[in-house]
Short mmCIF file of C-alpha atoms in Angstrom, two decimals:
data_model
loop_
_atom_site.label_atom_id
_atom_site.label_comp_id
_atom_site.label_asym_id
_atom_site.label_seq_id
_atom_site.Cartn_x
_atom_site.Cartn_y
_atom_site.Cartn_z
CA UNK A 15 -15.56 13.72 15.77
CA UNK A 16 -15.31 14.15 12.11
CA UNK A 17 -14.25 11.12 10.30
CA UNK A 18 -14.19 10.01 6.31
CA UNK A 19 -16.80 7.40 5.80
CA UNK A 20 -17.68 5.05 2.91
CA UNK A 21 -21.20 5.31 1.68
CA UNK A 22 -21.04 3.53 -1.75
CA UNK A 23 -18.86 3.19 -4.64
CA UNK A 24 -16.88 6.41 -5.52
CA UNK A 25 -18.91 7.88 -2.70
CA UNK A 26 -17.11 8.95 0.56
CA UNK A 27 -18.33 11.60 2.92
CA UNK A 28 -16.97 13.51 5.93
CA UNK A 29 -19.39 12.89 8.78
CA UNK A 30 -19.82 13.17 12.47
CA UNK A 31 -19.20 9.86 14.16
CA UNK A 32 -19.10 8.90 17.85
CA UNK A 33 -15.59 9.51 19.55
CA UNK A 34 -13.65 6.48 20.00
CA UNK A 35 -13.15 5.15 23.56
CA UNK A 36 -10.57 2.46 25.54
CA UNK A 37 -12.66 -0.84 25.02
CA UNK A 38 -9.68 -3.30 26.27
CA UNK A 39 -6.85 -2.72 28.44
CA UNK A 40 -4.35 -2.96 25.33
CA UNK A 41 -6.05 -0.07 23.62
CA UNK A 42 -4.84 3.49 23.24
CA UNK A 43 -6.44 6.47 21.78
CA UNK A 44 -4.61 8.94 19.56
CA UNK A 45 -5.42 12.37 18.41
CA UNK A 46 -4.49 12.21 14.54
CA UNK A 47 -2.52 14.92 13.31
CA UNK A 48 -1.78 13.72 9.77
CA UNK A 49 -3.24 10.68 7.75
CA UNK A 50 -2.42 9.42 4.37
CA UNK A 51 -4.47 8.60 1.39
CA UNK A 52 -3.31 5.21 0.08
CA UNK A 53 -3.48 3.43 -3.15
CA UNK A 54 -5.15 0.65 -1.53
CA UNK A 55 -7.87 3.03 -0.34
CA UNK A 56 -8.99 3.42 -3.94
CA UNK A 57 -9.61 -0.37 -3.91
CA UNK A 58 -12.35 0.03 -1.65
CA UNK A 59 -13.61 3.35 -3.39
CA UNK A 60 -13.70 1.20 -6.73
CA UNK A 61 -13.39 -2.57 -6.51
CA UNK A 62 -13.90 -4.06 -3.12
CA UNK A 63 -17.25 -2.38 -2.47
CA UNK A 64 -19.10 -5.51 -1.83
CA UNK A 65 -17.19 -6.04 1.31
CA UNK A 66 -17.93 -2.48 2.70
CA UNK A 67 -20.60 -1.49 4.88
CA UNK A 68 -22.10 2.07 4.67
CA UNK A 69 -20.62 4.24 7.14
CA UNK A 70 -17.17 2.40 7.46
CA UNK A 71 -14.59 4.77 8.61
CA UNK A 72 -11.63 4.69 6.06
CA UNK A 73 -7.83 5.08 6.38
CA UNK A 74 -4.83 3.14 7.75
CA UNK A 75 -1.97 5.67 7.75
CA UNK A 76 -2.24 7.74 10.75
CA UNK A 77 0.38 9.48 13.22
CA UNK A 78 -0.68 11.67 15.99
CA UNK A 79 -0.47 12.21 20.03
CA UNK A 80 -1.64 9.81 22.38
CA UNK A 81 -4.52 11.21 24.23
CA UNK A 82 -5.32 7.88 26.51
CA UNK A 83 -4.04 4.62 27.44
CA UNK A 84 -5.08 1.51 28.65
CA UNK A 85 -3.69 -0.36 31.81
CA UNK A 86 -2.18 -3.09 29.68
CA UNK A 87 0.11 -0.59 27.63
CA UNK A 88 2.97 -0.15 29.53
CA UNK A 89 5.34 1.64 27.14
CA UNK A 90 3.16 4.41 26.00
CA UNK A 91 2.27 7.67 28.05
CA UNK A 92 -0.32 10.47 27.17
CA UNK A 93 1.45 13.09 25.08
CA UNK A 94 3.76 10.42 23.12
CA UNK A 95 4.12 11.13 19.64
CA UNK A 96 3.39 8.01 17.54
CA UNK A 97 3.02 6.39 14.24
CA UNK A 98 0.63 3.57 13.95
CA UNK A 99 1.12 0.70 11.67
CA UNK A 100 -1.78 -0.15 9.28
CA UNK A 101 -2.08 -3.79 10.37
CA UNK A 102 -3.24 -4.74 13.97
CA UNK A 103 -0.91 -7.32 15.67
CA UNK A 104 -0.16 -8.47 19.33
CA UNK A 105 3.61 -8.91 18.93
CA UNK A 106 3.76 -11.91 21.15
CA UNK A 107 2.21 -14.74 19.13
CA UNK A 108 4.04 -17.33 17.09
CA UNK A 109 3.62 -15.31 13.88
CA UNK A 110 4.42 -12.09 15.11
CA UNK A 111 7.53 -13.59 16.75
CA UNK A 112 8.73 -14.78 13.34
CA UNK A 113 8.63 -11.65 11.86
CA UNK A 114 5.02 -11.99 10.06
CA UNK A 115 2.78 -9.51 12.14
CA UNK A 116 0.62 -9.52 9.01
CA UNK A 117 -0.43 -12.92 9.95
CA UNK A 118 -0.83 -12.13 13.65
CA UNK A 119 -2.63 -15.14 15.48
CA UNK A 120 -4.17 -12.86 18.12
CA UNK A 121 -6.19 -10.65 15.69
CA UNK A 122 -6.33 -13.04 12.58
CA UNK A 123 -9.82 -12.61 10.85
CA UNK A 124 -10.24 -16.61 10.85
CA UNK A 125 -14.07 -16.11 10.35
CA UNK A 126 -13.11 -14.87 6.73
CA UNK A 127 -9.86 -17.02 6.12
CA UNK A 128 -7.84 -13.97 6.26
CA UNK A 129 -4.70 -12.48 8.08
CA UNK A 130 -4.29 -9.70 10.89
CA UNK A 131 -6.92 -7.06 11.13
CA UNK A 132 -6.36 -3.92 9.53
CA UNK A 133 -7.58 -0.49 10.45
CA UNK A 134 -10.20 0.65 7.86
CA UNK A 135 -10.18 -2.09 5.31
CA UNK A 136 -13.42 -3.91 4.74
CA UNK A 137 -15.07 -7.02 6.91
CA UNK A 138 -12.61 -9.01 5.48
CA UNK A 139 -9.92 -7.59 7.66
CA UNK A 140 -12.25 -7.00 10.71
CA UNK A 141 -14.12 -3.88 9.77
CA UNK A 142 -11.97 -1.97 12.28
CA UNK A 143 -12.71 1.91 12.16
CA UNK A 144 -10.09 3.57 10.09
CA UNK A 145 -7.52 6.46 10.53
CA UNK A 146 -9.09 9.29 8.24
CA UNK A 147 -10.59 10.94 11.32
CA UNK A 148 -9.88 13.13 14.24
CA UNK A 149 -9.09 10.55 16.65
CA UNK A 150 -8.40 6.60 16.47
CA UNK A 151 -8.57 3.91 18.64
CA UNK A 152 -5.59 1.42 18.45
CA UNK A 153 -5.89 -2.08 19.74
CA UNK A 154 -2.88 -3.98 20.66
CA UNK A 155 -1.25 -0.60 21.41
CA UNK A 156 1.18 -2.68 23.53
CA UNK A 157 3.08 -3.28 20.24
CA UNK A 158 1.68 -1.35 17.30
CA UNK A 159 2.47 2.11 17.84
CA UNK A 160 6.05 3.44 16.89
CA UNK A 161 7.11 6.46 19.10
CA UNK A 162 9.19 8.83 17.26
CA UNK A 163 10.99 12.26 18.30
CA UNK A 164 9.17 15.63 18.63
CA UNK A 165 10.26 18.25 16.55
CA UNK A 166 10.41 17.38 12.75
CA UNK A 167 7.23 17.73 10.73
CA UNK A 168 4.89 15.07 10.48
CA UNK A 169 6.01 13.91 6.89
CA UNK A 170 9.39 12.79 8.33
CA UNK A 171 7.70 9.90 10.22
CA UNK A 172 4.08 9.47 8.78
CA UNK A 173 5.26 7.08 6.10
CA UNK A 174 6.38 4.68 8.66
CA UNK A 175 2.71 3.57 8.90
CA UNK A 176 2.74 1.90 5.32
CA UNK A 177 4.79 3.41 2.43
CA UNK A 178 7.91 3.12 3.68
CA UNK A 179 7.73 -0.58 5.25
CA UNK A 180 5.72 -1.71 2.17
CA UNK A 181 8.41 -0.40 0.04
CA UNK A 182 11.25 -1.71 2.13
CA UNK A 183 9.65 -5.17 2.15
CA UNK A 184 8.83 -5.02 -1.62
CA UNK A 185 12.79 -4.41 -2.20
CA UNK A 186 13.68 -7.17 0.49
CA UNK A 187 11.44 -9.61 -1.21
CA UNK A 188 12.93 -8.92 -4.87
CA UNK A 189 16.19 -10.27 -3.64
CA UNK A 190 18.18 -8.01 -5.92
CA UNK A 191 21.77 -9.11 -5.94
CA UNK A 192 24.71 -6.81 -5.24
CA UNK A 193 25.02 -4.27 -7.99
CA UNK A 194 21.89 -5.62 -9.82
CA UNK A 195 18.88 -4.57 -11.63
CA UNK A 196 15.35 -3.96 -10.81
CA UNK A 197 12.25 -2.69 -12.63
CA UNK A 198 9.35 -1.38 -10.79
CA UNK A 199 6.12 -1.52 -12.53
CA UNK A 200 3.97 1.39 -11.16
CA UNK A 201 5.20 4.81 -9.99
CA UNK A 202 2.47 5.60 -7.27
CA UNK A 203 3.56 6.34 -3.88
CA UNK A 204 4.71 2.57 -3.17
CA UNK A 205 6.52 2.16 -6.49
CA UNK A 206 8.14 5.65 -6.38
CA UNK A 207 9.56 4.81 -2.80
CA UNK A 208 10.51 1.57 -3.89
CA UNK A 209 12.80 2.88 -6.53
CA UNK A 210 14.33 5.06 -3.72
CA UNK A 211 15.07 2.10 -1.33
CA UNK A 212 16.44 0.15 -4.22
CA UNK A 213 19.04 3.06 -4.87
CA UNK A 214 19.76 3.40 -1.39
CA UNK A 215 20.52 -0.06 -0.79
CA UNK A 216 22.65 -0.41 -3.43
CA UNK A 217 21.02 -1.49 -6.71
CA UNK A 218 22.97 -0.69 -9.94
CA UNK A 219 20.31 -0.07 -12.19
CA UNK A 220 16.68 1.05 -11.02
CA UNK A 221 13.98 1.07 -14.02
CA UNK A 222 10.60 2.75 -13.26
CA UNK A 223 7.89 2.07 -15.44
CA UNK A 224 4.50 4.17 -15.74
CA UNK A 225 2.31 6.06 -18.07
CA UNK A 226 1.66 9.20 -15.83
CA UNK A 227 4.05 12.09 -16.72
CA UNK A 228 4.14 13.65 -13.08
CA UNK A 229 5.19 10.11 -11.61
CA UNK A 230 7.92 9.40 -14.16
CA UNK A 231 9.25 12.88 -13.72
CA UNK A 232 9.69 12.53 -9.91
CA UNK A 233 11.34 9.14 -10.66
CA UNK A 234 13.76 10.80 -12.98
CA UNK A 235 14.78 13.18 -10.61
CA UNK A 236 15.81 10.96 -8.06
CA UNK A 237 18.16 8.89 -10.57
CA UNK A 238 15.74 6.40 -11.89
CA UNK A 239 15.77 5.58 -15.34
CA UNK A 240 12.16 5.80 -16.70
CA UNK A 241 9.96 4.04 -19.22
CA UNK A 242 6.83 5.71 -20.40
CA UNK A 243 4.28 3.02 -21.56
CA UNK A 244 2.64 5.39 -23.97
CA UNK A 245 6.08 5.35 -25.91
CA UNK A 246 5.64 1.63 -26.84
CA UNK A 247 3.13 -0.16 -29.13
CA UNK A 248 2.84 -3.08 -26.78
CA UNK A 249 4.18 -5.01 -24.02
CA UNK A 250 6.64 -6.82 -26.13
CA UNK A 251 8.19 -3.30 -27.29
CA UNK A 252 8.59 -2.49 -23.66
CA UNK A 253 10.43 -5.73 -22.74
CA UNK A 254 12.60 -5.58 -25.43
CA UNK A 255 13.50 -1.90 -24.50
CA UNK A 256 14.35 -2.72 -20.95
CA UNK A 257 16.18 -5.97 -22.10
CA UNK A 258 18.34 -3.82 -24.22
CA UNK A 259 19.56 -1.97 -20.95
CA UNK A 260 20.48 -5.53 -19.31
CA UNK A 261 22.28 -7.16 -21.83
CA UNK A 262 19.45 -8.89 -23.32
CA UNK A 263 18.58 -10.88 -20.37
CA UNK A 264 16.12 -8.65 -18.45
CA UNK A 265 16.35 -7.18 -14.78
CA UNK A 266 17.29 -9.21 -12.22
CA UNK A 267 14.05 -8.50 -10.28
CA UNK A 268 10.84 -7.16 -11.00
CA UNK A 269 8.53 -5.20 -8.22
CA UNK A 270 5.01 -5.21 -9.26
CA UNK A 271 3.37 -2.02 -7.29
CA UNK A 272 0.38 -2.08 -9.35
CA UNK A 273 -2.05 -4.59 -8.48
CA UNK A 274 -5.49 -5.54 -9.33
CA UNK A 275 -6.27 -2.25 -10.81
CA UNK A 276 -3.94 -2.19 -13.65
CA UNK A 277 -4.51 -0.55 -17.10
CA UNK A 278 -5.58 -3.15 -19.69
CA UNK A 279 -7.47 -6.44 -18.92
CA UNK A 280 -10.95 -4.96 -20.17
CA UNK A 281 -12.62 -8.39 -19.39
CA UNK A 282 -11.44 -8.39 -15.85
CA UNK A 283 -12.50 -4.83 -15.42
CA UNK A 284 -15.97 -5.85 -16.41
CA UNK A 285 -16.17 -8.41 -14.05
CA UNK A 286 -14.89 -6.19 -11.23
CA UNK A 287 -17.74 -3.32 -12.37
CA UNK A 288 -20.21 -5.81 -12.48
CA UNK A 289 -19.71 -7.32 -8.75
CA UNK A 290 -19.38 -3.63 -7.59
CA UNK A 291 -22.86 -2.82 -8.99
CA UNK A 292 -24.76 -5.97 -7.70
CA UNK A 293 -26.55 -5.48 -4.19
CA UNK A 294 -23.69 -5.90 -1.68
CA UNK A 295 -24.75 -9.41 -0.33
CA UNK A 296 -24.74 -10.97 -3.85
CA UNK A 297 -21.96 -8.84 -5.00
CA UNK A 298 -19.57 -10.15 -2.15
CA UNK A 299 -20.46 -13.64 -3.19
CA UNK A 300 -19.49 -13.14 -6.74
CA UNK A 301 -16.29 -11.43 -5.46
CA UNK A 302 -15.50 -14.14 -2.92
CA UNK A 303 -16.01 -17.25 -5.49
CA UNK A 304 -15.30 -15.81 -9.02
CA UNK A 305 -13.44 -12.61 -8.67
CA UNK A 306 -10.53 -11.80 -10.96
CA UNK A 307 -7.88 -9.33 -11.11
CA UNK A 308 -6.69 -6.90 -14.13
CA UNK A 309 -3.23 -8.95 -14.48
CA UNK A 310 -1.71 -6.84 -16.82
CA UNK A 311 1.19 -5.63 -14.79
CA UNK A 312 1.85 -9.15 -13.27
CA UNK A 313 2.06 -10.68 -16.68
CA UNK A 314 4.33 -7.98 -17.92
CA UNK A 315 6.36 -8.61 -14.93
CA UNK A 316 6.62 -12.49 -15.61
CA UNK A 317 7.61 -11.65 -19.23
CA UNK A 318 10.23 -8.71 -18.04
CA UNK A 319 12.21 -10.61 -15.26
CA UNK A 320 15.44 -12.39 -16.28
CA UNK A 321 15.31 -16.31 -16.24
CA UNK A 322 16.12 -17.30 -12.62
CA UNK A 323 15.02 -13.72 -11.40
CA UNK A 324 12.60 -12.82 -8.90
CA UNK A 325 9.22 -10.99 -8.68
CA UNK A 326 8.11 -9.08 -5.63
CA UNK A 327 4.27 -8.21 -5.52
CA UNK A 328 3.44 -5.23 -3.19
CA UNK A 329 0.56 -4.12 -5.31
CA UNK A 330 -2.99 -5.64 -3.88
CA UNK A 331 -4.50 -8.61 -5.69
CA UNK A 332 -7.90 -9.98 -4.55
CA UNK A 333 -8.77 -12.40 -7.30
CA UNK A 334 -9.73 -15.94 -6.54
CA UNK A 335 -9.75 -17.43 -10.15
CA UNK A 336 -6.90 -15.55 -11.63
CA UNK A 337 -5.26 -17.33 -14.56
CA UNK A 338 -1.44 -17.69 -14.69
CA UNK A 339 0.94 -18.48 -17.23
CA UNK A 340 2.63 -21.31 -15.12
CA UNK A 341 4.19 -22.76 -18.10
CA UNK A 342 6.17 -19.70 -18.71
CA UNK A 343 6.80 -18.99 -14.89
CA UNK A 344 8.03 -22.69 -14.29
CA UNK A 345 10.38 -22.71 -17.47
CA UNK A 346 11.98 -19.38 -16.50
CA UNK A 347 12.51 -20.44 -12.93
CA UNK A 348 10.93 -17.47 -11.57
CA UNK A 349 10.80 -16.81 -7.89
CA UNK A 350 7.52 -14.95 -6.44
CA UNK A 351 7.12 -13.26 -3.09
CA UNK A 352 4.36 -11.37 -1.87
CA UNK A 353 2.02 -10.21 0.93
CA UNK A 354 1.19 -7.16 2.93
CA UNK A 355 4.12 -5.33 4.55
CA UNK A 356 5.14 -6.62 8.08
CA UNK A 357 5.36 -3.20 9.35
CA UNK A 358 7.32 -3.80 12.71
CA UNK A 359 9.70 -6.14 11.09
CA UNK A 360 11.38 -3.17 9.19
CA UNK A 361 10.89 0.07 11.23
CA UNK A 362 14.37 -0.54 12.92
CA UNK A 363 16.05 -0.93 9.67
CA UNK A 364 14.08 2.22 8.36
CA UNK A 365 14.28 4.66 11.31
CA UNK A 366 17.97 5.40 10.93
CA UNK A 367 17.36 6.77 7.42
CA UNK A 368 14.71 9.24 8.93
CA UNK A 369 16.82 10.57 11.71
CA UNK A 370 20.17 10.96 10.04
CA UNK A 371 19.22 13.17 7.20
CA UNK A 372 16.71 12.41 4.72
CA UNK A 373 18.07 10.34 2.00
CA UNK A 374 15.00 8.87 0.87
CA UNK A 375 13.20 12.14 0.44
CA UNK A 376 10.16 12.01 2.77
CA UNK A 377 10.11 15.59 3.60
CA UNK A 378 8.71 16.45 0.33
CA UNK A 379 7.31 13.26 -0.87
CA UNK A 380 3.58 14.31 -0.61
CA UNK A 381 2.08 16.22 -3.39
CA UNK A 382 -0.94 17.20 -1.69
CA UNK A 383 -1.85 18.37 1.69
CA UNK A 384 -5.65 18.80 2.37
CA UNK A 385 -7.99 19.28 5.28
CA UNK A 386 -9.84 16.25 6.18
CA UNK A 387 -12.89 18.21 5.23
CA UNK A 388 -11.58 17.82 1.35
CA UNK A 389 -11.37 14.17 1.56
CA UNK A 390 -13.99 13.63 -0.95
CA UNK A 391 -12.32 15.56 -3.65
CA UNK A 392 -8.99 14.03 -2.61
CA UNK A 393 -10.38 10.66 -3.18
CA UNK A 394 -11.61 11.67 -6.61
CA UNK A 395 -8.59 13.34 -7.62
CA UNK A 396 -6.21 10.65 -6.38
CA UNK A 397 -8.22 8.12 -8.27
CA UNK A 398 -8.29 10.06 -11.56
CA UNK A 399 -4.52 10.91 -11.23
CA UNK A 400 -5.60 14.74 -11.61
CA UNK A 401 -3.48 17.64 -10.82
CA UNK A 402 -0.10 15.70 -10.42
CA UNK A 403 -1.54 13.55 -7.32
CA UNK A 404 1.25 11.24 -6.22
CA UNK A 405 0.36 11.17 -2.50
CA UNK A 406 -2.16 12.99 -0.72
CA UNK A 407 -1.98 13.79 3.11
CA UNK A 408 -4.84 14.85 5.10
CA UNK A 409 -4.78 17.20 8.39
CA UNK A 410 -7.67 16.71 10.61
#
């Protein structure tokens, strides 16, 4: 089959690799009909390269048709249309039963000290072959795949794999009070969708902050009040402008949908780039013990949120020695929630919004649809924020 493989920093290629096969009774194999390019994939493209191995198959946002089912998967049948969550979880362990499949005790990557295995996401999360391919082996298929109706185009359901539950959890963790306010930092796919979810769930004021014109335009068209970072001299001016819209206090909640590759933080960027250019074994040791994030977005969130407010982190961070302004956080009594999205915890809440109309605008959420063969150019375009690229969907 054809698959998108990682070969080095900013080097992905479409190659012919062996077809996946059933290895365990709880496996399934699906033929992928659509697969997303996620902002998290760009971390592998740019920052987390020390944890990658040439030939790794990328991607974690698939949907498709079941082709083969193991004997231990009673609820799936050949021909079922499914969306596959980005995390691999059993659904039966203590963590899964408490709503934390990202911490699944069956697939936990204990050797690396990490949570549940993920598709296509470094040796830290199991080095499981990913979903930017023609076919995908799905471990723990007795729990993970979400059956969806035949009929509507893939875009109606594809984002259940990651974007929708990640945005939903970001809003849930933000604890926006009834009729309250929330600022969303970063209007990429997750930030954009988090704004839509917050409005759908009753937030009175939703502020979107970014510096990419196309992203700001999309958010405004959905009723979000936007702030263009390029219009402000510094963070203080931006914080003041948002405070002016919230009785001088700041928003009740802030969602950081940016993560480790925020603009600014030149020193942290230098450290990240240095680790990425070292030999992989040495680079991995540096990243594991001395890694830092570009924390500009998180610092902005801390200064922006009102006293007693909540910060929800959905952007991926990977630093081990990040400095945080704990005095400010303590003094402001900030609550902080974070983590990978627990996909199956939220899908029952989200599905009615996909079957009864399209209030979240998923049908036209993608800005680009490309064949799998165009993956190298799609990565480059998305990483450089060219051609208005906000969400790219690939079709094998």
